[in-house]
Amino acid sequence: MPKSLLIALKDLTLAFRDVGGLLLMLLAPFALTVGIGLVTGRFSGDSSTGLSQIPVVLVNHDEGDLGRVLVETFASADLADLLEPKTVTDEAAARAAIDADEAAAAVIVPAGFSTAIFEAAADAPSIELVLNPERPVSAGVVQSIVESLLSRIEVGRVSGQVAVEQLLQTGRITPDQAEAIGREFGEQQAGTAGSAITIRRVDVSGRAAAAFDVLTIIAPGFALMFLMFTVTNAGRTIVQERLNGTLPRLLSAPIGAGEVLGGKLLGIFLIGVAQVAILIFANGALFGVDWGEPVAVIALVLASAAGAAGWGALLAALAQSPAQISGLGSALMLIFGILGGSLGNQIALPDMLLPAAWLTPNYWGIQGFAALGTGASLAEIAPYLGALLAMAAALFGIAIVAFRRRGLV
Amino acid sequence: MNNILVARDLRKTYGENEAVKGVSFEIKAGEIFSLLGPNGAGKTTTISMLSGLIAPTAGDADIAGHSIVRDSLRVRERIGVVPQEIALYDDLTARENLTFWGQMYGLSGGRLKTRIAAVLEQIGLSDRANERIKTYSGGMKRRVNIGVGLLHEPQLLFMDEPTVGIDPQSRRAILDTVKALNTQGMAVLYTTHYMEEAAELSDRVGIIDHGKMIALGTQRELAQQIGGRETLSLHIGDDQNSQALAEVVRGLPGVDQASAMDHTVSVIVVSAAEALAPVVGAASANGFRIRGVEVTEPDLESVFLHLTGRALRD
């Protein structure tokens, strides 16, 4: 067996013999998952999603079809278990419901919205979405539904435009007829949009995939947040071993410095893989979370651990002492948890901070697991895997250069 | 007898500080060679260079015919290292530690198991091999620390101050282990600042101070370096200042060097018979009460004092 692998396995053994570390590695994220699951009603047994009866306030000032379609969509039978829509005419009342925490979100459709959309007006008014930061998961669901609806409308509008242009070019209609036909086409598309607006995911073959389960966001969210603790703690052992004398002893054995460093870095990765794998498996086994395609799940576990391990390695390479790594590691765990969505989705964050989420393994990992939970395939989560692996490659590269420059290994 | 180690003008510089200033010596196969010197003399830096842990700034050494500069990996296969600190994993058992370190030295399978059993027997921990290191006493940890260095049966064993901070019983056990290893034909490079250990164990001794080898040879050869001088050990009361007494006697006729240690002043003299009266007289005249005087033959402590003007543990 390669010596670097032996070093990594030794580190894995030591990590699982550290009772205090295990509490934070496994028990804390699991307990938080269960806690949030209880709060969202995931374990109450009357909801397939873990979320039910999300209160939404609708304000429709639009006289056209789009506003009507939106209201009908929220009141549709498909979403009856999930949403509890209430239509009001007063925007102020809608905002007051959010302030009073009586609704997860308010959707305000401005007057003239349909007309502006069908005429492709440059200054078309926007639908206003007021989200309740106290209910980030529920608000996120409402946001997803509205975005999905708007996306469908946009597709319909553009399709109509293209169709009319083709009819004009082939001489089948006159310019005088174009506007009327375009409007009719768009309205037909919008009118059928409601049937497509569900939170069910459909794959390319038209097969209905798994229903949305809130644990597919919560469980990986906490697992990835505490993964940051795990990998920084594992990275800390590089500096700690140097102080304890075991690293110098390793370096006086017949083994190359590169192999020693490789073993230590591999150890960080393996410990991370073990933690995430155990938590993902436990959530599946105990709470029936369907993570989807096993190969894709394994790939995402490996990629998430690699991305996080890169941060652990970088911290170990740059920090001056084990205490500094512990302090920075805890800070990083919380910051990444907030930015990356482990502690709820990022709706409460200022827009300028949202791109920072891309630097966190939490963000890509949570997106990937959420997609898997609704039936995504390995190919569909490839962008998330790619982002995590690119992150790992860059961070490990920088860490190795830093280790060498500082003569730590 | 063949040389297992030949060090030539080894130097190590850290910025402005030259920690080792051109050290040269040889160790014969099957010999115990001690590097004796006070803390900070350069002993650990020298061993670190020889064991491939740090690269020398200049100079080289051959170990079992391999250069530490050009062929470090081959050198490391042939040496065992027992570091000053306990370099073990507390949450692994003694057996797991030995297994891991044995694997790092390329052992596996039946040979690894055989060697672990032999080493556990040798260090007297066979019956507690499956307990975690963190449950061991300091002395037991030291023994495992030594055991790790013996697993692959090295031709040359480096032991860096292995008795620092342990109880007399464990210290005795370690010294006996070193002797036993030597009778099996293993060469040992032993660093210490305890003169008694170097005197008990060594075939030859190198005295190192401020990064330089200031004397080298057998104990008899080193004693001869001080030209038949003798040591007067003056014991004074707890309330007396031994440093002040050393200052008083240092300038007297026939006194070569004087050094204070606790409540004893060691004085190197050309002739104890001639110097005794003037030394005791000067002490009394300056208010010191002498509670006892010993005259001893030159030893390694005397040599160090003669050469440096300081005691080994100053």
XYZ file of C-alpha atoms in Angstrom:
723
model
C 0.000 0.000 0.000
C 1.421 3.468 -0.823
C 2.816 5.248 2.212
C 0.744 8.359 1.493
C -2.414 6.247 1.711
C -1.196 4.716 4.989
C -0.699 8.216 6.388
C -4.193 9.217 5.239
C -5.777 6.123 6.777
C -3.946 6.765 10.025
C -5.403 10.294 10.084
C -8.855 8.901 9.344
C -8.532 6.486 12.273
C -7.401 9.274 14.594
C -10.272 11.520 13.486
C -12.822 8.853 14.365
C -11.237 8.275 17.784
C -11.607 11.916 18.765
C -14.898 11.941 20.665
C -15.131 15.746 20.790
C -14.455 15.947 17.081
C -17.080 13.314 16.324
C -19.710 15.328 18.157
C -19.123 18.237 15.809
C -18.522 16.107 12.743
C -21.599 13.935 12.963
C -23.869 14.596 15.894
C -24.189 18.384 15.544
C -25.171 18.458 11.843
C -27.486 15.493 12.336
C -29.184 17.057 15.345
C -29.623 20.367 13.517
C -31.069 18.576 10.514
C -33.583 16.807 12.721
C -34.395 20.068 14.517
C -35.024 22.039 11.349
C -36.873 19.072 9.893
C -39.234 19.154 12.863
C -39.731 22.908 12.539
C -40.630 22.597 8.856
C -43.045 19.753 9.536
C -40.949 17.270 7.575
C -41.487 14.583 10.186
C -45.179 15.260 10.807
C -46.171 12.745 8.146
C -48.811 14.869 6.371
C -46.610 16.327 3.739
C -44.428 14.803 1.085
C -42.210 17.827 0.952
C -41.761 18.669 4.572
C -43.280 22.029 3.767
C -47.013 22.540 3.718
C -49.563 25.302 3.769
C -47.037 28.034 3.043
C -48.977 31.296 3.472
C -48.651 33.558 0.413
C -50.323 36.910 -0.163
C -51.197 37.780 -3.753
C -51.941 41.301 -5.003
C -53.079 41.388 -8.608
C -53.374 44.873 -10.198
C -53.016 43.466 -13.697
C -56.112 43.612 -15.864
C -54.738 41.095 -18.375
C -54.282 37.325 -18.536
C -50.885 37.018 -16.909
C -51.997 38.288 -13.533
C -54.986 35.978 -13.673
C -52.778 32.992 -14.615
C -50.459 33.712 -11.714
C -53.298 33.826 -9.208
C -54.798 30.649 -10.673
C -51.453 28.900 -10.532
C -51.019 29.620 -6.840
C -54.552 28.395 -6.219
C -54.207 25.291 -8.411
C -54.952 21.814 -7.136
C -51.329 20.753 -7.759
C -50.130 23.229 -5.197
C -53.016 22.966 -2.772
C -51.030 21.004 -0.164
C -48.023 23.207 -0.427
C -49.461 26.722 -0.596
C -52.099 28.648 1.253
C -52.662 31.663 -1.032
C -54.672 34.689 0.012
C -55.611 37.403 -2.469
C -55.847 41.001 -1.294
C -56.174 44.263 -3.161
C -54.041 46.412 -0.895
C -50.227 46.311 -1.226
C -49.820 47.759 2.233
C -51.852 44.926 3.715
C -49.621 42.424 1.910
C -46.463 44.018 3.297
C -48.012 44.166 6.743
C -48.655 40.417 6.581
C -44.936 39.868 5.906
C -43.918 42.196 8.722
C -46.259 40.369 11.074
C -44.783 37.027 9.945
C -48.238 35.942 8.782
C -46.983 35.111 5.292
C -43.784 33.668 3.838
C -43.987 35.908 0.777
C -46.123 38.445 -1.035
C -46.409 38.534 -4.832
C -47.492 41.878 -6.281
C -48.416 41.993 -9.969
C -48.408 45.596 -11.224
C -51.112 47.133 -13.387
C -50.516 46.798 -17.099
C -48.154 43.865 -16.674
C -49.732 41.646 -19.347
C -49.964 44.442 -21.886
C -46.372 45.466 -21.332
C -45.146 41.885 -21.699
C -47.100 41.143 -24.897
C -46.025 44.419 -26.464
C -42.427 43.852 -25.336
C -42.362 47.315 -23.827
C -38.870 48.541 -22.892
C -40.033 49.789 -19.522
C -42.295 46.861 -18.631
C -43.185 46.875 -14.934
C -41.816 44.040 -12.784
C -43.598 41.621 -10.543
C -42.622 42.474 -7.004
C -41.759 39.644 -4.692
C -41.607 40.464 -0.982
C -39.861 37.664 0.903
C -40.028 36.990 4.599
C -36.443 36.528 5.893
C -37.813 34.700 8.924
C -39.018 31.891 6.658
C -36.167 31.487 4.183
C -37.039 27.989 2.977
C -40.743 28.721 2.436
C -39.948 32.061 0.824
C -37.475 30.294 -1.437
C -40.196 27.911 -2.598
C -42.523 30.820 -3.489
C -39.670 32.561 -5.283
C -38.974 29.407 -7.304
C -42.623 29.136 -8.365
C -42.775 32.770 -9.504
C -39.479 32.481 -11.368
C -40.639 29.301 -13.038
C -43.891 30.972 -14.129
C -42.104 34.024 -15.502
C -39.657 31.824 -17.316
C -42.529 30.022 -18.981
C -44.162 33.301 -19.983
C -40.904 34.548 -21.453
C -40.535 31.358 -23.473
C -44.097 31.794 -24.754
C -43.519 35.422 -25.667
C -40.310 34.753 -27.546
C -41.816 31.713 -29.285
C -44.723 33.845 -30.414
C -42.404 36.529 -31.708
C -40.358 34.025 -33.676
C -43.480 32.380 -35.095
C -44.933 35.709 -36.225
C -41.622 36.720 -37.824
C -41.518 33.449 -39.738
C -45.118 33.918 -40.907
C -44.272 37.419 -42.057
C -41.122 36.301 -43.897
C -42.981 33.543 -45.731
C -45.748 35.964 -46.711
C -48.474 34.015 -44.963
C -49.629 37.037 -42.998
C -49.468 40.744 -43.643
C -47.776 43.234 -41.299
C -51.265 44.491 -40.371
C -52.184 41.038 -39.065
C -48.928 40.447 -37.181
C -49.738 42.323 -33.981
C -53.110 40.632 -33.485
C -51.734 37.151 -34.170
C -48.727 37.701 -31.908
C -50.946 38.830 -29.024
C -53.260 35.866 -29.493
C -50.323 33.401 -29.541
C -48.770 34.879 -26.428
C -52.070 34.835 -24.563
C -52.582 31.197 -25.483
C -49.133 30.331 -24.181
C -49.733 32.251 -20.971
C -53.101 30.661 -20.568
C -51.594 27.191 -20.581
C -48.693 28.177 -18.371
C -50.523 27.385 -15.194
C -50.576 23.677 -15.895
C -46.800 23.637 -16.069
C -46.173 25.510 -12.876
C -45.594 22.902 -10.266
C -42.649 22.147 -8.070
C -42.345 18.773 -9.623
C -39.333 18.189 -11.762
C -39.689 16.468 -15.088
C -36.718 14.915 -16.848
C -36.017 15.006 -20.556
C -38.091 11.917 -21.223
C -41.101 13.481 -19.579
C -40.858 11.159 -16.561
C -41.997 12.746 -13.320
C -39.140 12.817 -10.847
C -39.103 12.759 -7.068
C -41.105 15.330 -5.184
C -39.252 18.123 -3.491
C -38.108 17.129 0.018
C -36.917 19.913 2.274
C -34.333 17.573 3.807
C -32.507 17.500 0.484
C -31.564 21.100 1.229
C -31.331 21.056 5.017
C -29.319 17.858 5.503
C -26.529 18.617 3.016
C -26.594 22.238 4.187
C -25.618 21.314 7.716
C -23.389 18.455 6.600
C -21.404 20.834 4.400
C -21.281 23.524 7.059
C -19.778 21.126 9.588
C -17.618 19.662 6.851
C -15.741 22.959 6.963
C -15.073 22.334 10.653
C -13.903 18.813 9.885
C -11.515 19.726 7.112
C -9.973 22.641 8.988
C -9.570 20.390 12.025
C -7.898 17.803 9.822
C -5.693 20.493 8.289
C -4.734 21.563 11.802
C -3.104 18.164 12.336
C -0.375 19.069 9.840
C 0.768 21.940 12.032
C 0.056 19.971 15.222
C 2.136 17.009 14.046
C 4.995 19.354 13.322
C 4.876 20.614 16.908
C 4.413 17.110 18.363
C 7.461 15.817 16.515
C 5.637 13.143 14.532
C 5.953 15.094 11.266
C 9.755 15.492 11.636
C 9.891 11.796 12.506
C 7.972 10.979 9.328
C 10.363 13.123 7.340
C 13.356 11.246 8.773
C 11.832 7.936 7.597
C 12.599 6.704 4.070
C 9.689 8.548 2.497
C 9.668 11.626 0.289
C 8.395 14.960 1.596
C 5.893 15.010 -1.275
C 4.502 11.656 -0.200
C 4.127 12.889 3.378
C 2.309 16.042 2.268
C 0.209 14.025 -0.177
C -0.749 11.658 2.620
C -1.753 14.469 4.930
C -3.841 16.174 2.233
C -5.429 12.877 1.242
C -6.259 12.388 4.916
C -8.152 15.688 5.014
C -10.116 14.620 1.954
C -10.915 11.126 3.244
C -12.126 12.432 6.593
C -14.398 14.876 4.760
C -15.722 12.130 2.498
C -16.438 9.896 5.478
C -18.343 12.639 7.293
C -20.547 13.689 4.375
C -21.133 10.095 3.280
C -22.246 9.043 6.757
C -24.613 12.014 7.102
C -26.109 11.595 3.640
C -26.535 7.860 4.161
C -28.029 8.349 7.627
C -30.595 10.842 6.339
C -31.536 8.432 3.595
C -31.742 5.403 5.884
C -33.474 7.044 8.847
C -35.730 9.621 7.207
C -36.279 8.084 3.803
C -34.657 10.936 1.911
C -34.381 9.886 -1.717
C -31.040 11.205 -2.933
C -31.554 9.853 -6.418
C -28.967 8.249 -8.672
C -26.331 6.541 -6.457
C -23.418 7.223 -8.802
C -24.316 10.898 -8.894
C -24.612 10.993 -5.094
C -21.181 9.404 -4.671
C -19.696 11.825 -7.194
C -21.196 14.795 -5.367
C -20.024 13.547 -1.948
C -16.483 13.174 -3.300
C -16.526 16.536 -5.053
C -17.970 18.362 -2.035
C -15.353 16.840 0.261
C -12.626 17.747 -2.227
C -13.756 21.375 -2.461
C -13.961 21.725 1.314
C -10.683 19.849 1.857
C -9.011 22.405 -0.409
C -10.011 25.135 2.031
C -8.767 23.051 4.960
C -5.408 22.533 3.263
C -5.067 26.208 2.389
C -5.802 27.258 5.948
C -3.234 24.788 7.295
C -0.643 26.084 4.842
C -1.141 29.741 5.741
C -1.839 29.676 9.487
C 0.897 30.043 12.071
C -0.410 27.771 14.813
C -3.047 25.104 15.530
C -5.005 27.627 17.595
C -5.084 30.038 14.662
C -6.392 27.309 12.368
C -9.108 26.399 14.874
C -10.203 30.032 15.177
C -10.147 30.716 11.458
C -11.792 27.358 10.776
C -14.742 28.162 13.022
C -15.104 31.582 11.400
C -14.928 30.062 7.931
C -17.524 27.454 8.880
C -20.016 30.144 9.862
C -19.229 32.561 7.034
C -19.467 29.821 4.419
C -22.606 28.539 6.131
C -24.271 31.935 5.717
C -22.945 32.702 2.240
C -23.343 29.204 0.847
C -26.876 28.625 2.045
C -26.298 26.121 4.860
C -28.146 28.393 7.254
C -31.098 29.062 4.946
C -31.133 30.347 1.412
C -29.393 33.579 0.597
C -32.432 35.831 0.228
C -31.454 37.848 3.283
C -28.021 38.613 1.860
C -27.241 41.879 0.081
C -26.979 41.343 -3.674
C -23.310 42.328 -3.679
C -22.493 39.339 -1.444
C -24.242 36.758 -3.568
C -21.261 36.145 -5.911
C -19.183 35.346 -2.814
C -21.346 32.255 -2.391
C -19.627 30.797 -5.446
C -16.404 30.573 -3.451
C -18.005 28.235 -0.940
C -18.282 24.471 -1.331
C -21.556 24.794 0.582
C -23.244 26.643 -2.271
C -22.324 24.182 -5.031
C -22.852 21.157 -2.809
C -26.295 22.254 -1.618
C -27.387 23.104 -5.160
C -26.184 19.709 -6.306
C -27.879 17.745 -3.527
C -31.111 19.696 -3.939
C -31.057 18.864 -7.646
C -30.367 15.193 -6.905
C -33.237 15.186 -4.444
C -35.624 16.177 -7.215
C -34.361 13.559 -9.626
C -31.443 15.198 -11.433
C -29.002 12.898 -13.189
C -25.204 12.812 -13.011
C -25.029 14.847 -16.223
C -27.379 17.470 -14.807
C -25.250 18.050 -11.711
C -22.051 18.174 -13.774
C -21.793 21.993 -13.417
C -21.816 21.664 -9.621
C -19.265 18.861 -9.715
C -17.098 20.901 -12.059
C -17.212 23.952 -9.803
C -16.292 21.908 -6.720
C -13.456 20.080 -8.427
C -12.072 23.298 -9.906
C -12.201 24.821 -6.431
C -10.358 21.804 -5.000
C -7.668 21.886 -7.689
C -7.013 25.596 -7.242
C -6.946 25.519 -3.434
C -4.798 22.386 -3.158
C -2.392 23.891 -5.689
C -2.035 27.108 -3.718
C -1.699 25.168 -0.453
C 1.079 22.940 -1.793
C 3.038 25.969 -3.022
C 2.557 27.659 0.364
C 3.644 24.528 2.273
C 6.786 24.304 0.154
C 7.613 27.988 0.454
C 7.257 27.930 4.208
C 9.280 24.713 4.464
C 6.498 23.113 6.489
C 6.913 19.814 4.687
C 36.808 -1.533 12.141
C 34.792 0.136 9.355
C 33.256 3.540 9.820
C 29.449 3.515 9.699
C 29.411 7.331 9.710
C 31.909 9.888 8.476
C 30.917 13.549 8.927
C 32.977 16.178 7.137
C 32.819 19.854 8.018
C 29.043 19.919 8.554
C 27.641 23.423 8.797
C 24.168 24.800 9.313
C 23.301 28.483 9.144
C 19.951 30.119 9.936
C 20.170 33.679 8.642
C 22.955 35.337 10.614
C 23.156 32.516 13.141
C 25.570 29.659 12.480
C 24.154 26.822 14.575
C 26.764 24.243 13.551
C 30.197 25.521 12.575
C 32.019 22.802 10.685
C 31.672 19.584 12.674
C 33.698 16.531 11.644
C 33.762 13.114 13.273
C 33.505 9.413 12.587
C 31.550 6.578 14.170
C 32.799 3.038 13.860
C 30.451 0.114 13.254
C 29.193 -1.248 16.576
C 30.388 1.780 18.537
C 28.490 4.027 20.963
C 29.490 7.590 20.239
C 28.180 10.389 22.447
C 27.817 14.012 21.477
C 28.117 15.778 24.811
C 27.302 19.442 25.201
C 25.055 21.923 26.952
C 21.605 22.885 25.658
C 21.887 24.905 22.464
C 25.349 23.534 21.617
C 24.190 22.221 18.213
C 23.642 18.536 19.043
C 20.063 18.304 17.751
C 20.897 20.344 14.639
C 23.759 17.956 13.899
C 21.514 14.894 14.302
C 18.803 16.561 12.207
C 21.282 17.019 9.361
C 22.556 13.468 9.640
C 19.040 12.030 9.652
C 18.010 13.959 6.547
C 15.525 16.173 8.337
C 17.333 19.376 7.402
C 19.872 19.948 4.664
C 23.363 21.061 5.682
C 24.365 24.537 4.536
C 27.795 23.096 3.743
C 29.727 19.893 4.282
C 28.518 16.321 3.930
C 28.434 12.996 5.716
C 28.462 9.406 4.539
C 26.340 6.889 6.410
C 26.809 3.246 5.464
C 28.488 4.542 2.321
C 25.674 6.895 1.249
C 25.887 10.681 1.185
C 23.297 12.484 3.299
C 23.239 15.247 0.673
C 22.966 13.206 -2.512
C 21.346 9.989 -1.316
C 19.210 10.949 1.636
C 16.570 8.258 1.052
C 19.139 5.428 1.181
C 20.615 6.936 4.325
C 17.205 7.070 5.990
C 16.607 3.390 5.229
C 19.715 2.505 7.233
C 19.298 4.674 10.290
C 16.891 4.672 13.182
C 15.917 7.916 14.850
C 14.757 8.384 18.435
C 13.828 12.048 18.767
C 14.052 14.069 21.946
C 10.282 14.544 22.187
C 7.766 11.689 22.343
C 6.877 11.484 18.663
C 3.942 9.077 18.831
C 0.184 9.184 18.232
C -1.578 9.334 21.598
C -4.872 7.927 20.318
C -3.273 4.864 18.764
C -2.182 1.873 20.824
C 1.489 0.950 21.150
C 0.961 -1.852 18.651
C -0.806 0.477 16.191
C 1.978 3.037 16.540
C 4.623 0.392 15.892
C 2.626 -0.933 12.927
C 2.305 2.510 11.376
C 5.955 3.432 11.863
C 7.096 0.009 10.699
C 5.125 0.523 7.483
C 6.785 3.909 7.049
C 10.127 2.077 7.152
C 8.949 -0.341 4.493
C 8.037 -3.310 6.695
C 4.940 -5.355 5.951
C 3.303 -8.728 6.390
C 4.958 -11.382 8.523
C 8.199 -9.485 8.940
C 6.325 -6.484 10.358
C 4.462 -8.681 12.859
C 7.655 -10.459 13.894
C 9.531 -7.218 14.415
C 6.682 -5.636 16.392
C 6.588 -8.655 18.710
C 10.368 -8.545 19.134
C 10.438 -4.820 19.846
C 7.544 -5.034 22.336
C 9.471 -7.764 24.126
C 12.628 -5.684 24.034
C 11.000 -2.610 25.566
C 9.024 -4.716 28.052
C 5.527 -3.687 26.921
C 4.165 -6.864 25.321
C 1.397 -7.140 27.920
C 0.200 -3.559 27.387
C 0.653 -3.355 23.645
C -3.053 -2.874 22.956
C -3.521 0.105 25.219
C -3.535 3.606 23.845
C -0.353 5.624 24.282
C -2.220 8.359 26.137
C -2.791 5.928 29.020
C 0.961 5.280 29.423
C 3.350 6.851 31.919
C 6.122 9.128 30.643
C 8.686 6.342 30.975
C 6.564 3.848 29.038
C 6.055 6.397 26.261
C 9.816 6.876 26.102
C 10.286 3.153 25.691
C 7.811 3.005 22.793
C 9.524 6.071 21.335
C 12.777 4.102 21.314
C 11.047 0.972 20.041
C 9.907 2.796 16.906
C 13.543 3.538 16.067
C 14.479 -0.142 16.366
C 11.736 -1.716 14.238
C 13.653 -1.954 10.994
C 16.911 -3.026 12.686
C 18.964 -0.034 11.604
C 22.738 -0.182 11.291
C 23.045 3.124 13.124
C 20.653 4.488 15.755
C 20.418 8.198 16.532
C 19.196 8.933 20.055
C 18.658 12.595 20.816
C 18.617 13.197 24.588
C 16.296 10.226 25.214
C 16.332 10.560 29.016
C 15.225 14.179 29.340
C 12.420 14.622 31.847
C 11.946 11.048 33.017
C 12.187 9.259 36.357
C 15.430 7.523 37.450
C 13.975 4.034 36.957
C 12.981 4.691 33.340
C 16.310 6.395 32.749
C 18.109 3.318 34.011
C 16.012 1.122 31.717
C 16.853 3.271 28.702
C 20.584 3.233 29.393
C 20.453 -0.561 29.767
C 18.552 -0.792 26.466
C 21.246 1.220 24.705
C 23.927 -1.076 26.072
C 21.950 -4.150 25.044
C 21.520 -2.812 21.516
C 25.226 -2.157 21.327
C 26.069 -5.715 22.354
C 23.907 -6.840 19.417
C 26.221 -4.882 17.130
C 24.178 -1.722 16.557
C 26.128 1.536 16.373
C 24.603 4.375 18.391
C 24.981 8.135 18.159
C 23.791 9.378 21.541
C 23.415 13.055 22.380
C 23.193 14.221 25.948
C 24.058 17.006 28.297
C 24.393 14.527 31.162
C 28.082 13.804 31.647
C 27.317 10.637 33.622
C 25.356 9.105 30.734
C 28.095 9.833 28.220
C 30.663 8.406 30.649
C 28.681 5.226 31.263
C 27.725 4.444 27.678
C 30.344 5.746 25.315
C 33.263 4.177 23.558
C 34.147 7.664 22.360
C 32.832 11.131 23.117
C 32.662 14.313 21.079
C 32.286 17.473 23.149
C 30.346 20.145 21.297
C 29.854 23.747 22.322
C 28.518 26.765 20.397
C 28.279 24.623 17.246
C 31.914 23.499 17.315
C 33.450 20.159 18.205
C 35.924 21.242 20.855
C 37.219 17.811 21.872
C 36.954 14.264 20.597
C 38.244 10.898 21.760
C 37.902 8.167 24.337
C 37.313 9.257 27.903
C 40.967 8.504 28.729
C 42.158 10.568 25.759
C 39.947 13.474 26.776
C 41.127 13.357 30.387
C 44.682 13.565 29.139
C 43.803 16.818 27.357
C 43.716 18.608 30.674
C 47.245 17.512 31.473
C 46.816 15.585 34.690
C 44.867 18.345 36.391
C 42.491 17.543 39.238
C 39.104 18.789 40.303
C 38.333 20.317 43.679
C 34.635 20.289 44.469
C 33.768 22.843 47.153
C 30.364 22.336 48.823
C 28.851 25.409 50.484
C 25.697 26.166 52.469
C 22.263 26.846 50.948
C 22.511 30.518 51.877
C 25.823 31.023 50.107
C 26.341 32.364 46.578
C 28.295 29.766 44.620
C 28.774 32.110 41.637
C 30.506 34.656 43.885
C 32.780 31.963 45.308
C 33.746 30.828 41.794
C 34.721 34.439 41.021
C 36.849 34.574 44.170
C 38.883 31.423 43.461
C 39.192 31.883 39.686
C 42.191 34.179 39.883
C 44.186 32.251 42.475
C 47.611 30.747 41.570
C 47.370 27.145 40.380
C 43.664 27.461 39.510
C 42.830 26.726 35.876
C 39.001 27.173 35.816
C 36.166 27.494 38.304
C 32.466 26.995 37.771
C 29.421 27.131 40.054
C 26.539 24.668 39.981
C 23.827 24.791 42.637
C 25.737 24.847 45.942
C 28.955 23.361 44.598
C 31.914 25.097 42.994
C 34.090 22.926 40.738
C 37.672 24.120 40.517
C 40.190 22.700 38.022
C 43.640 22.885 39.571
C 47.133 21.880 38.470
C 47.740 20.153 41.819
C 45.076 19.580 44.442
C 47.684 19.278 47.198
C 49.164 22.693 46.428
C 45.909 24.533 45.634
C 43.713 23.275 48.456
C 44.982 25.582 51.197
C 44.937 28.819 49.151
C 41.465 28.041 47.762
C 39.896 27.278 51.145
C 41.712 30.233 52.694
C 40.446 32.668 50.070
C 36.927 31.338 50.519
C 37.041 31.811 54.283
C 38.580 35.269 53.945
C 35.616 36.297 51.779
C 33.016 34.997 54.226
C 32.186 31.637 52.606
C 31.679 28.632 54.857
C 32.997 25.465 53.197
C 30.956 22.440 54.310
C 32.976 19.840 52.429
C 35.736 19.357 49.842
C 36.236 16.501 47.361
C 39.230 15.830 45.165
C 38.399 13.854 42.026
C 40.193 12.534 38.980
C 39.509 14.424 35.744
C 36.189 13.474 34.144
C 34.166 14.723 31.173
C 32.764 17.549 33.279
C 36.324 18.644 34.140
C 37.293 18.509 30.486
C 34.350 20.670 29.486
C 35.077 23.114 32.296
C 38.731 23.215 31.351
C 37.961 23.883 27.694
C 35.106 26.359 28.060
C 35.274 27.798 31.573
C 31.644 26.751 32.072
C 29.860 23.789 33.594
C 27.944 21.511 31.205
C 24.625 22.521 32.711
C 25.331 26.265 32.975
